[in-house]
XYZ file of C-alpha atoms in Angstrom:
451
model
C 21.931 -21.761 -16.433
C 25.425 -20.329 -14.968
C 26.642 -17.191 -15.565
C 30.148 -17.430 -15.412
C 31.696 -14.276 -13.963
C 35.607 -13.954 -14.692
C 37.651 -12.824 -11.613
C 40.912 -10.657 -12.052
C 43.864 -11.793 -10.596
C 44.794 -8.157 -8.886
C 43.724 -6.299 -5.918
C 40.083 -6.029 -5.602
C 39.591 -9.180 -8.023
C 40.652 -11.179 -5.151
C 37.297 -10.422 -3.399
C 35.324 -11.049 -6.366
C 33.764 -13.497 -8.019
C 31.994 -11.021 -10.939
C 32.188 -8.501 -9.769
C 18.656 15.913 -8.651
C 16.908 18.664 -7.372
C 16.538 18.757 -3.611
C 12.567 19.530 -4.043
C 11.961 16.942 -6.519
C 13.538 14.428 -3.936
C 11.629 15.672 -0.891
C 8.166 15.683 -2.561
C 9.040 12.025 -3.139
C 10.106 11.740 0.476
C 6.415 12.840 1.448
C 5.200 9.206 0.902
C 8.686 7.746 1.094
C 7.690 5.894 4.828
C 6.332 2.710 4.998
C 3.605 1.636 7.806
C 4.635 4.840 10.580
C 6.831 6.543 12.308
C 10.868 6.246 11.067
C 14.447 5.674 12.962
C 17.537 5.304 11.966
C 17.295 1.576 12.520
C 13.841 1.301 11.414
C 11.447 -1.947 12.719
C 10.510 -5.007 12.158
C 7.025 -3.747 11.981
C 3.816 -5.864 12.254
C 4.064 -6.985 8.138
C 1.405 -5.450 7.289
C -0.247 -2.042 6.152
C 2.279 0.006 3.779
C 5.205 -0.086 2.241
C 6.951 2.114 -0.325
C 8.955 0.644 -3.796
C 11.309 2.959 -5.094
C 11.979 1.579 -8.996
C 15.335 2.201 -9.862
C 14.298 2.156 -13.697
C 11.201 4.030 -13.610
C 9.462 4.340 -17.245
C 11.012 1.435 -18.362
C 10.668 -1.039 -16.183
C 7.229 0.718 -14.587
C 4.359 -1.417 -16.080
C 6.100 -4.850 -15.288
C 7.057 -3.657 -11.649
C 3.086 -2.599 -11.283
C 1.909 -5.944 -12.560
C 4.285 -7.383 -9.971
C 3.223 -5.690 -7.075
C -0.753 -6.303 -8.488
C 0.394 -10.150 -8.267
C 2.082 -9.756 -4.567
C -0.939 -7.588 -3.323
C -3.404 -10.529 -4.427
C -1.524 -13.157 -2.706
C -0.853 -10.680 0.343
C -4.598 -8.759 0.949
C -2.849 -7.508 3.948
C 0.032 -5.731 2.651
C -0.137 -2.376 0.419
C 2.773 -1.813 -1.855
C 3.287 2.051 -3.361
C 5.191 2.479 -6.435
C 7.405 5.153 -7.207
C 8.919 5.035 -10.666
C 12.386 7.329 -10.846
C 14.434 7.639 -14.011
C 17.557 5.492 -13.664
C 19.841 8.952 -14.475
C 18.208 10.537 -11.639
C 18.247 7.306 -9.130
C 21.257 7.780 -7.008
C 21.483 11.428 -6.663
C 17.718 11.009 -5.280
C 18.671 8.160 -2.738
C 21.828 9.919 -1.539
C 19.407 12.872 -0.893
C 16.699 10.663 0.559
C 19.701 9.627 3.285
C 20.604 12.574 4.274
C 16.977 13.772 4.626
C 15.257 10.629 6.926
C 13.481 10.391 3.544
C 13.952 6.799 2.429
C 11.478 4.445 1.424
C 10.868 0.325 2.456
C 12.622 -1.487 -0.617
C 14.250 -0.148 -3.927
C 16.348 -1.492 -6.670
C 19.786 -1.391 -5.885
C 22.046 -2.501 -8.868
C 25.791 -3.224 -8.038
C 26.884 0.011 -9.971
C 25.487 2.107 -6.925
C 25.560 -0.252 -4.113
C 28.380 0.538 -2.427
C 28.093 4.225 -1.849
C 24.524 3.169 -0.290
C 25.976 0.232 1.909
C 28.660 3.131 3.011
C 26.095 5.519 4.297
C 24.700 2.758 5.932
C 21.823 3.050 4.285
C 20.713 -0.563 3.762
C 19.988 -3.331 6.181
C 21.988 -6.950 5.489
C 20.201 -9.600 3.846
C 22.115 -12.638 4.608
C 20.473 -13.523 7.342
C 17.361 -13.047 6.012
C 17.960 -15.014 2.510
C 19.418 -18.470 4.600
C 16.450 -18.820 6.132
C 14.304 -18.239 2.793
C 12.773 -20.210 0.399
C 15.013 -18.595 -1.971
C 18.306 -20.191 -0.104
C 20.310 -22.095 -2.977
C 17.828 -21.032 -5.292
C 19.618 -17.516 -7.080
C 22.517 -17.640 -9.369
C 25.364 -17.834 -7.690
C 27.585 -15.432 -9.374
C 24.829 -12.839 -8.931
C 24.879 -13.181 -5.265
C 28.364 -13.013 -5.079
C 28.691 -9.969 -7.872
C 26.370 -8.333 -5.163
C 27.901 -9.140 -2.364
C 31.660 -7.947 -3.677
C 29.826 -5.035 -5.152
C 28.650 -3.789 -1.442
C 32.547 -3.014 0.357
C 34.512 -4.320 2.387
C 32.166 -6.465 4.731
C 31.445 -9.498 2.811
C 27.583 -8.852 3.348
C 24.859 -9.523 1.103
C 22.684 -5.830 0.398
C 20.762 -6.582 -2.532
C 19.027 -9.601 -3.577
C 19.858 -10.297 -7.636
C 17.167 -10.044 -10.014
C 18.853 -10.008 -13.306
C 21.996 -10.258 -14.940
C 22.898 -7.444 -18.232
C 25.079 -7.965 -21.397
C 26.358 -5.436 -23.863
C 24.846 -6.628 -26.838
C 25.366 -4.910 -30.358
C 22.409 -4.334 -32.403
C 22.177 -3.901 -36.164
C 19.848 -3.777 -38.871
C 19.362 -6.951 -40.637
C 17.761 -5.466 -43.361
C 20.360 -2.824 -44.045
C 23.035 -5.310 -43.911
C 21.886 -7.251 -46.550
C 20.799 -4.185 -48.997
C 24.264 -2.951 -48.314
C 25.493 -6.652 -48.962
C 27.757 -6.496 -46.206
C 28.872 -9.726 -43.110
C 27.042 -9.835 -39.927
C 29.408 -7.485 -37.577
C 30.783 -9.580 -35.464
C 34.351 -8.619 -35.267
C 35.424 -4.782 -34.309
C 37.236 -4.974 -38.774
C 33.297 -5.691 -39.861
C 32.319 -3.507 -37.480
C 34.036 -0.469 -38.355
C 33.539 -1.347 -42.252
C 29.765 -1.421 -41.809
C 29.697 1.567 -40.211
C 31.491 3.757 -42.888
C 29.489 1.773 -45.583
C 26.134 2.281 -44.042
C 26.665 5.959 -43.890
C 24.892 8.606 -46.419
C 25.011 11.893 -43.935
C 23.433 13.462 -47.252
C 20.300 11.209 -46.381
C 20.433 11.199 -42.862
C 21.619 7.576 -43.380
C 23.779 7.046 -40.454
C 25.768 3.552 -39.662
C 26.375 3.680 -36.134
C 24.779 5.577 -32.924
C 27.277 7.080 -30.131
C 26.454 7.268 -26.880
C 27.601 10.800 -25.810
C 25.211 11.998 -22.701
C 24.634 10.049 -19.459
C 25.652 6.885 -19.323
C 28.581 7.343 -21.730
C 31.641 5.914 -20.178
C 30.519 2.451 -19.462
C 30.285 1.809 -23.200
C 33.084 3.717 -24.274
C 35.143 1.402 -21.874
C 33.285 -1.556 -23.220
C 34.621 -0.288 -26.734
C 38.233 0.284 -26.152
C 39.048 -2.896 -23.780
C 37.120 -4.972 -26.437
C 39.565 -3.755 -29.135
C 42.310 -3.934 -26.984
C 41.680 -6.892 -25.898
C 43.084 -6.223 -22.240
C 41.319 -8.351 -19.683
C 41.802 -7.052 -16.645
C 41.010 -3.510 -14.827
C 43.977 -3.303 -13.051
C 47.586 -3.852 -13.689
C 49.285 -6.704 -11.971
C 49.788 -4.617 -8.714
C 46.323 -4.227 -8.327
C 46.997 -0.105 -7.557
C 47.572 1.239 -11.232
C 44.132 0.994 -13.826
C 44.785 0.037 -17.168
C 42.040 2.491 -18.657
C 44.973 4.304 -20.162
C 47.215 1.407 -21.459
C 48.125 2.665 -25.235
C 46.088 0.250 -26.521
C 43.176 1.447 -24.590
C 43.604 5.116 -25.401
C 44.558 3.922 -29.923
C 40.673 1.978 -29.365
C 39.319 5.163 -27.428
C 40.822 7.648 -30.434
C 39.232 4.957 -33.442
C 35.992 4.622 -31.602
C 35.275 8.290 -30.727
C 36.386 9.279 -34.177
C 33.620 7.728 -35.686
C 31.310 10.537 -34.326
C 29.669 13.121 -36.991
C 31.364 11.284 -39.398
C 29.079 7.894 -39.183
C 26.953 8.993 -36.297
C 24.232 12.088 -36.152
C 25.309 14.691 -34.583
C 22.699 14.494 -32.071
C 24.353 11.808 -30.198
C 26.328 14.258 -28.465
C 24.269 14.582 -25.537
C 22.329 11.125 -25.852
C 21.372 9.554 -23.062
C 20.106 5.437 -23.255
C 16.638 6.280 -23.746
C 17.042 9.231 -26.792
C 19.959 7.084 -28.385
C 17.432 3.748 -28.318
C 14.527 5.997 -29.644
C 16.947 7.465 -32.256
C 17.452 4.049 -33.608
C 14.075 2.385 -33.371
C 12.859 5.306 -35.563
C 15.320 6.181 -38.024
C 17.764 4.382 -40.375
C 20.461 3.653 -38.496
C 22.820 0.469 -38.869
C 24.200 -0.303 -35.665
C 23.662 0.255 -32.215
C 25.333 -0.931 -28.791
C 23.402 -0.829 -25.917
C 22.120 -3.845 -23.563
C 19.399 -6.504 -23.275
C 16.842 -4.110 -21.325
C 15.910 -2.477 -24.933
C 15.437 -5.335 -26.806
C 11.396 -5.163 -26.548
C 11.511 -1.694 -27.430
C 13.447 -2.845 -30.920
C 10.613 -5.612 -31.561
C 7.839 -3.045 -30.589
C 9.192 -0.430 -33.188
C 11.141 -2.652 -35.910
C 9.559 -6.105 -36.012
C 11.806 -8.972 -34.649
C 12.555 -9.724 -38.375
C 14.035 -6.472 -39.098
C 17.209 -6.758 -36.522
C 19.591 -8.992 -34.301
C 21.330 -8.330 -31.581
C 24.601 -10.424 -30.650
C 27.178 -9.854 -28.267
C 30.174 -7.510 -28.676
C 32.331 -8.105 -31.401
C 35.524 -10.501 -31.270
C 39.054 -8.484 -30.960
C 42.546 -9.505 -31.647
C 42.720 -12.609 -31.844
C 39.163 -13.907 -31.990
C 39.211 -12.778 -28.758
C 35.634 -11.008 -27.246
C 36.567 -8.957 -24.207
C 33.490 -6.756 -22.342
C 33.289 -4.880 -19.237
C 31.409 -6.269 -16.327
C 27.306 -4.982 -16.308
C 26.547 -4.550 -12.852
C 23.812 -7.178 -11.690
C 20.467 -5.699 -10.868
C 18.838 -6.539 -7.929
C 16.769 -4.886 -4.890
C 17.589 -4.188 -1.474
C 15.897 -3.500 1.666
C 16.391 -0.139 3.020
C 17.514 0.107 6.894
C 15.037 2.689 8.295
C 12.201 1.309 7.277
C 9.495 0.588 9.854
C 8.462 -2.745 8.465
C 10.881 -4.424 7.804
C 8.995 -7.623 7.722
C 6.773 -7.307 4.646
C 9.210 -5.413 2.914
C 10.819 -8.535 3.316
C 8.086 -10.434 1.983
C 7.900 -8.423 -0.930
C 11.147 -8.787 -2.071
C 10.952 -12.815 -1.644
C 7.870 -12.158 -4.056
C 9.381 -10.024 -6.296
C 12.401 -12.726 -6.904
C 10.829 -16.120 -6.958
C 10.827 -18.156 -9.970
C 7.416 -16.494 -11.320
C 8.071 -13.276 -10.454
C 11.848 -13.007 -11.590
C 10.753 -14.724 -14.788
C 8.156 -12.614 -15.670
C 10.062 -9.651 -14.791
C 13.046 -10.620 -16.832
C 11.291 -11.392 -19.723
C 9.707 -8.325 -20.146
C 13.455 -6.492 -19.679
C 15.057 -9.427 -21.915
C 17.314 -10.174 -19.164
C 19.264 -13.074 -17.773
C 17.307 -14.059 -14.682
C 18.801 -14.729 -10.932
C 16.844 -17.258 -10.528
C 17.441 -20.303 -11.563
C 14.406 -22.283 -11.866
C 13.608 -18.809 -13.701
C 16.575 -19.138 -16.195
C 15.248 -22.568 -17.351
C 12.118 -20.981 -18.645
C 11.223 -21.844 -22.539
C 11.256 -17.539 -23.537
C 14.607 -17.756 -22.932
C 15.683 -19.368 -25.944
C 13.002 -17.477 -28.337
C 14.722 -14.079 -26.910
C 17.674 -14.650 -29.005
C 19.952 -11.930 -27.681
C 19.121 -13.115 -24.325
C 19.841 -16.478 -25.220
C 22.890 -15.674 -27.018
C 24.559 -13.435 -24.603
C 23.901 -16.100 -22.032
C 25.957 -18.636 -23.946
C 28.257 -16.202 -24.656
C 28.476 -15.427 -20.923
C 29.095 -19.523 -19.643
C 30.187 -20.982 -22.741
C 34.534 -19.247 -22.371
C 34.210 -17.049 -25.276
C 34.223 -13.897 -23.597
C 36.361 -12.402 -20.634
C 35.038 -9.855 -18.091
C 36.712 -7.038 -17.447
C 35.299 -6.328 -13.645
C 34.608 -2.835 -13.409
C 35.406 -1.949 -9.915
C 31.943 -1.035 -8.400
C 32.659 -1.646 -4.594
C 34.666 2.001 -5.181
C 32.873 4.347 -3.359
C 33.733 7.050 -5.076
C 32.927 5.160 -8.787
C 29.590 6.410 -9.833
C 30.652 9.831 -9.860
C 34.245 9.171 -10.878
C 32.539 7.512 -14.061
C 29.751 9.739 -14.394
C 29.681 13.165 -13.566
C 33.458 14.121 -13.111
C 33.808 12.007 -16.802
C 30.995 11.942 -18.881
C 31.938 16.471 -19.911
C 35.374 16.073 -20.669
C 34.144 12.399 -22.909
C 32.236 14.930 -24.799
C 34.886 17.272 -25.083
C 36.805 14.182 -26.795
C 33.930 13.462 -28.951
C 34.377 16.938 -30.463
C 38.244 16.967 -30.704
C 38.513 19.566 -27.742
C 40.379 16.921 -25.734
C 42.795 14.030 -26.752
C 41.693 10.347 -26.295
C 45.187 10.083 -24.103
C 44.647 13.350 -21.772
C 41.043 11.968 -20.846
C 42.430 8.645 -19.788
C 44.969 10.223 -17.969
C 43.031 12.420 -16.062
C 40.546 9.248 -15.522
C 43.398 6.837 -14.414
C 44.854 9.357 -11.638
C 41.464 9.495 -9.882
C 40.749 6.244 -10.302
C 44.307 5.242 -8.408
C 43.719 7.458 -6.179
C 40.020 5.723 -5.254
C 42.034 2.720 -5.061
C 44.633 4.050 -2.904
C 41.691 5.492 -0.458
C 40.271 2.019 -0.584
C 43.034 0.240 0.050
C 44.208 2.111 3.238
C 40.818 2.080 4.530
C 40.624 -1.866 4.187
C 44.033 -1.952 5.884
């Protein structure tokens, strides 16, 4: 299986090919040090004795990762693996602590979202090297590799090893739709129409949940540029975003009207995991989110109660998403053993491993003796956002990760004055504004600093 990763024709798309309390992070630092001792260069170490996981998705993600490490352990007697679960909200403000205080651990997951403002602290140790000379060599998706690779900055170096490749996938409520007698919502008209139709606010009948808390902006962009139907993430200079084209900011006014008025009001200040609870229990029509909640949807609903497809088709016919950044894990620079840290991360993405792992998440996996597995095709939104992914139905808009400054640009300096728009405090165009200056301006940094 190939996931085909559109590459924009501007600027960074050149390079690509898919592209926090200070207490709280220094009690985790207490058992943050693999085998002994720590530098800022860390060892090769004797590859065995301790080493420390940091889980990027902690709670989620925490039972498969300890059944894992149970199966790596076994086959390794030598070798002692310590988990430590963190939310994925809290993740990167705990690292970039964990850096600054000697505090890091052997391995964590490093997703493409955050890598680069980790590879910029030179915080994590280059894995090419390390991979050619692997039984893994030729054996990962190759657009994953390279997603992480663009992802990391300017040096062309591998920093993560892929595990698994995300899709915006829109859920809904079989069963509503057919009481309500309305078409499977796979255009943004159906879409819309459901979601007014499906809505009794006088029964706490709701059609659609909004994503309003952490986390907000990636699907809000997902929204607008698949309405839009604009396909890349920078204009043809490469210097100027298109996040505030006026067809960007008519999709950003239509999509954040619908909140209150076919959403609870609650889903102000959701965040993935209250919006995905929100829906599992209550009777709610649609829902956007990814392929890492599908289990929770079977667990609460029943398979037969729901589907989950990929993001409706825009003008056109046309299906247009923004890039999910690639998961993967990474080996962290100061630790002391370097070596079975090492090992565990070839464990942790063979072909057992990385299919067990990804089935459980109802992911795409890296690797590809992995992705051939028969649960792919009875995980249907797996299987169908696959397809949609390598059959040229849907363009990639490549969010531009390898920007340092992007996480907080998209999260924390954002994800307020989104709300403020949700509530009608701020206009759809004055947010994009504001968001399009810095993010020239992190392009401008970028680009002098590449030369």
């Amino acid at each position: 299986m190939r996931i085909s990763m559109l590459t924009n024709s501007t600027g960074r798309g050149r390079r690509t090919s898919a592209a926090v309390a200070l207490g709280a992070v220094l009690a985790l630092t207490a058992t943050a040090c693999g085998d002994d001792g720590s530098g800022a260069d860390g060892a090769e170490g004797s590859g065995k004795g301790k080493i420390v996981f940091w889980d990027n998705n902690g709670g989620v993600r925490t039972d498969i990762w300890k059944e894992i490490i149970a199966d790596f352990e076994k086959a390794n007697p030598d070798i002692d693996v310590q988990y430590v679960g963190i939310a994925s909200t809290e993740y990167q403000s705990k690292v970039d602590t964990a850096i600054q205080a000697d505090g890091l651990p052997d391995v964590g997951g490093i997703s493409a979202s955050m890598l680069a403002g980790f590879a910029a602290q030179g915080a994590l140790d280059p894995l090419d090297d390390r991979l050619g000379e692997s039984a893994l060599s030729g054996k990962l998706n190759e657009d994953m590799v390279e997603s992480m690779r663009a992802a990391g900055g300017g040096d062309d170096q591998l920093y993560s090893v892929p595990t698994s490749a995300n899709n915006g996938v829109l859920y809904y409520r079989t069963d509503l739709f057919e009481k309500a007698g309305l078409e499977e919502p796979t255009t943004w008209d159906r879409f819309y129409t459901a979601a007014e139709k499906l809505t009794d606010k006088g029964d706490n009948k709701f059609g659609y949940t909004i994503r309003g808390g952490a986390g907000s902006i990636a699907q809000a962009l997902d929204a607008m540029y698949g309405q839009s139907g604009i396909t890349s993430f920078w204009d043809s200079t490469g210097k100027k975003t298109t996040v505030n084209d006026p067809g960007n900011v008519t999709a950003l006014e239509k999509y954040a009207g619908l909140f209150k008025e076919v959403t609870p009001a609650a889903d102000l200040n959701n965040d993935f995991t209250k919006m995905v609870a929100q829906w599992d229990s209550g009777e709610i029509g649609m829902l956007n989110h990814n392929l890492g909640s599908y289990q929770d949807h079977v667990k609460a609903l029943g398979a037969e109660k729901f589907r989950g497809i990929p993001q409706p088709t825009g003008p056109g016919g046309k299906r247009v998403q923004v890039s999910n950044p690639v998961d993967g894990v990474g080996l962290f620079k100061t630790s002391e053993n370097k070596e079975a840290a090492w090992k565990f991360i070839e464990f942790a993405t063979s072909a057992q491993s990385n299919s067990k792992f990804n089935e459980s998440a109802g992911q795409v996996p890296a690797h590809l003796d992995a992705a051939k597995d028969g649960w792919i095709s009875e995980a249907e939104p797996t299987k169908l956002a696959a397809d949609a992914l390598s059959d040229g139905s849907t363009s990639i808009v490549q969010l531009p990760y390898y920007l340092p400054d992007w996480n907080t640009i998209s999260k924390a300096e954002s994800e307020p004055s989104f709300q403020k728009v949700l509530l009608g405090d701020m206009s759809a165009k004055s947010f994009l504004d504001g968001l399009a200056e810095k993010l020239d301006a992190a392009q401008a940094e970028w680009d002098e600093q590449m030369g």
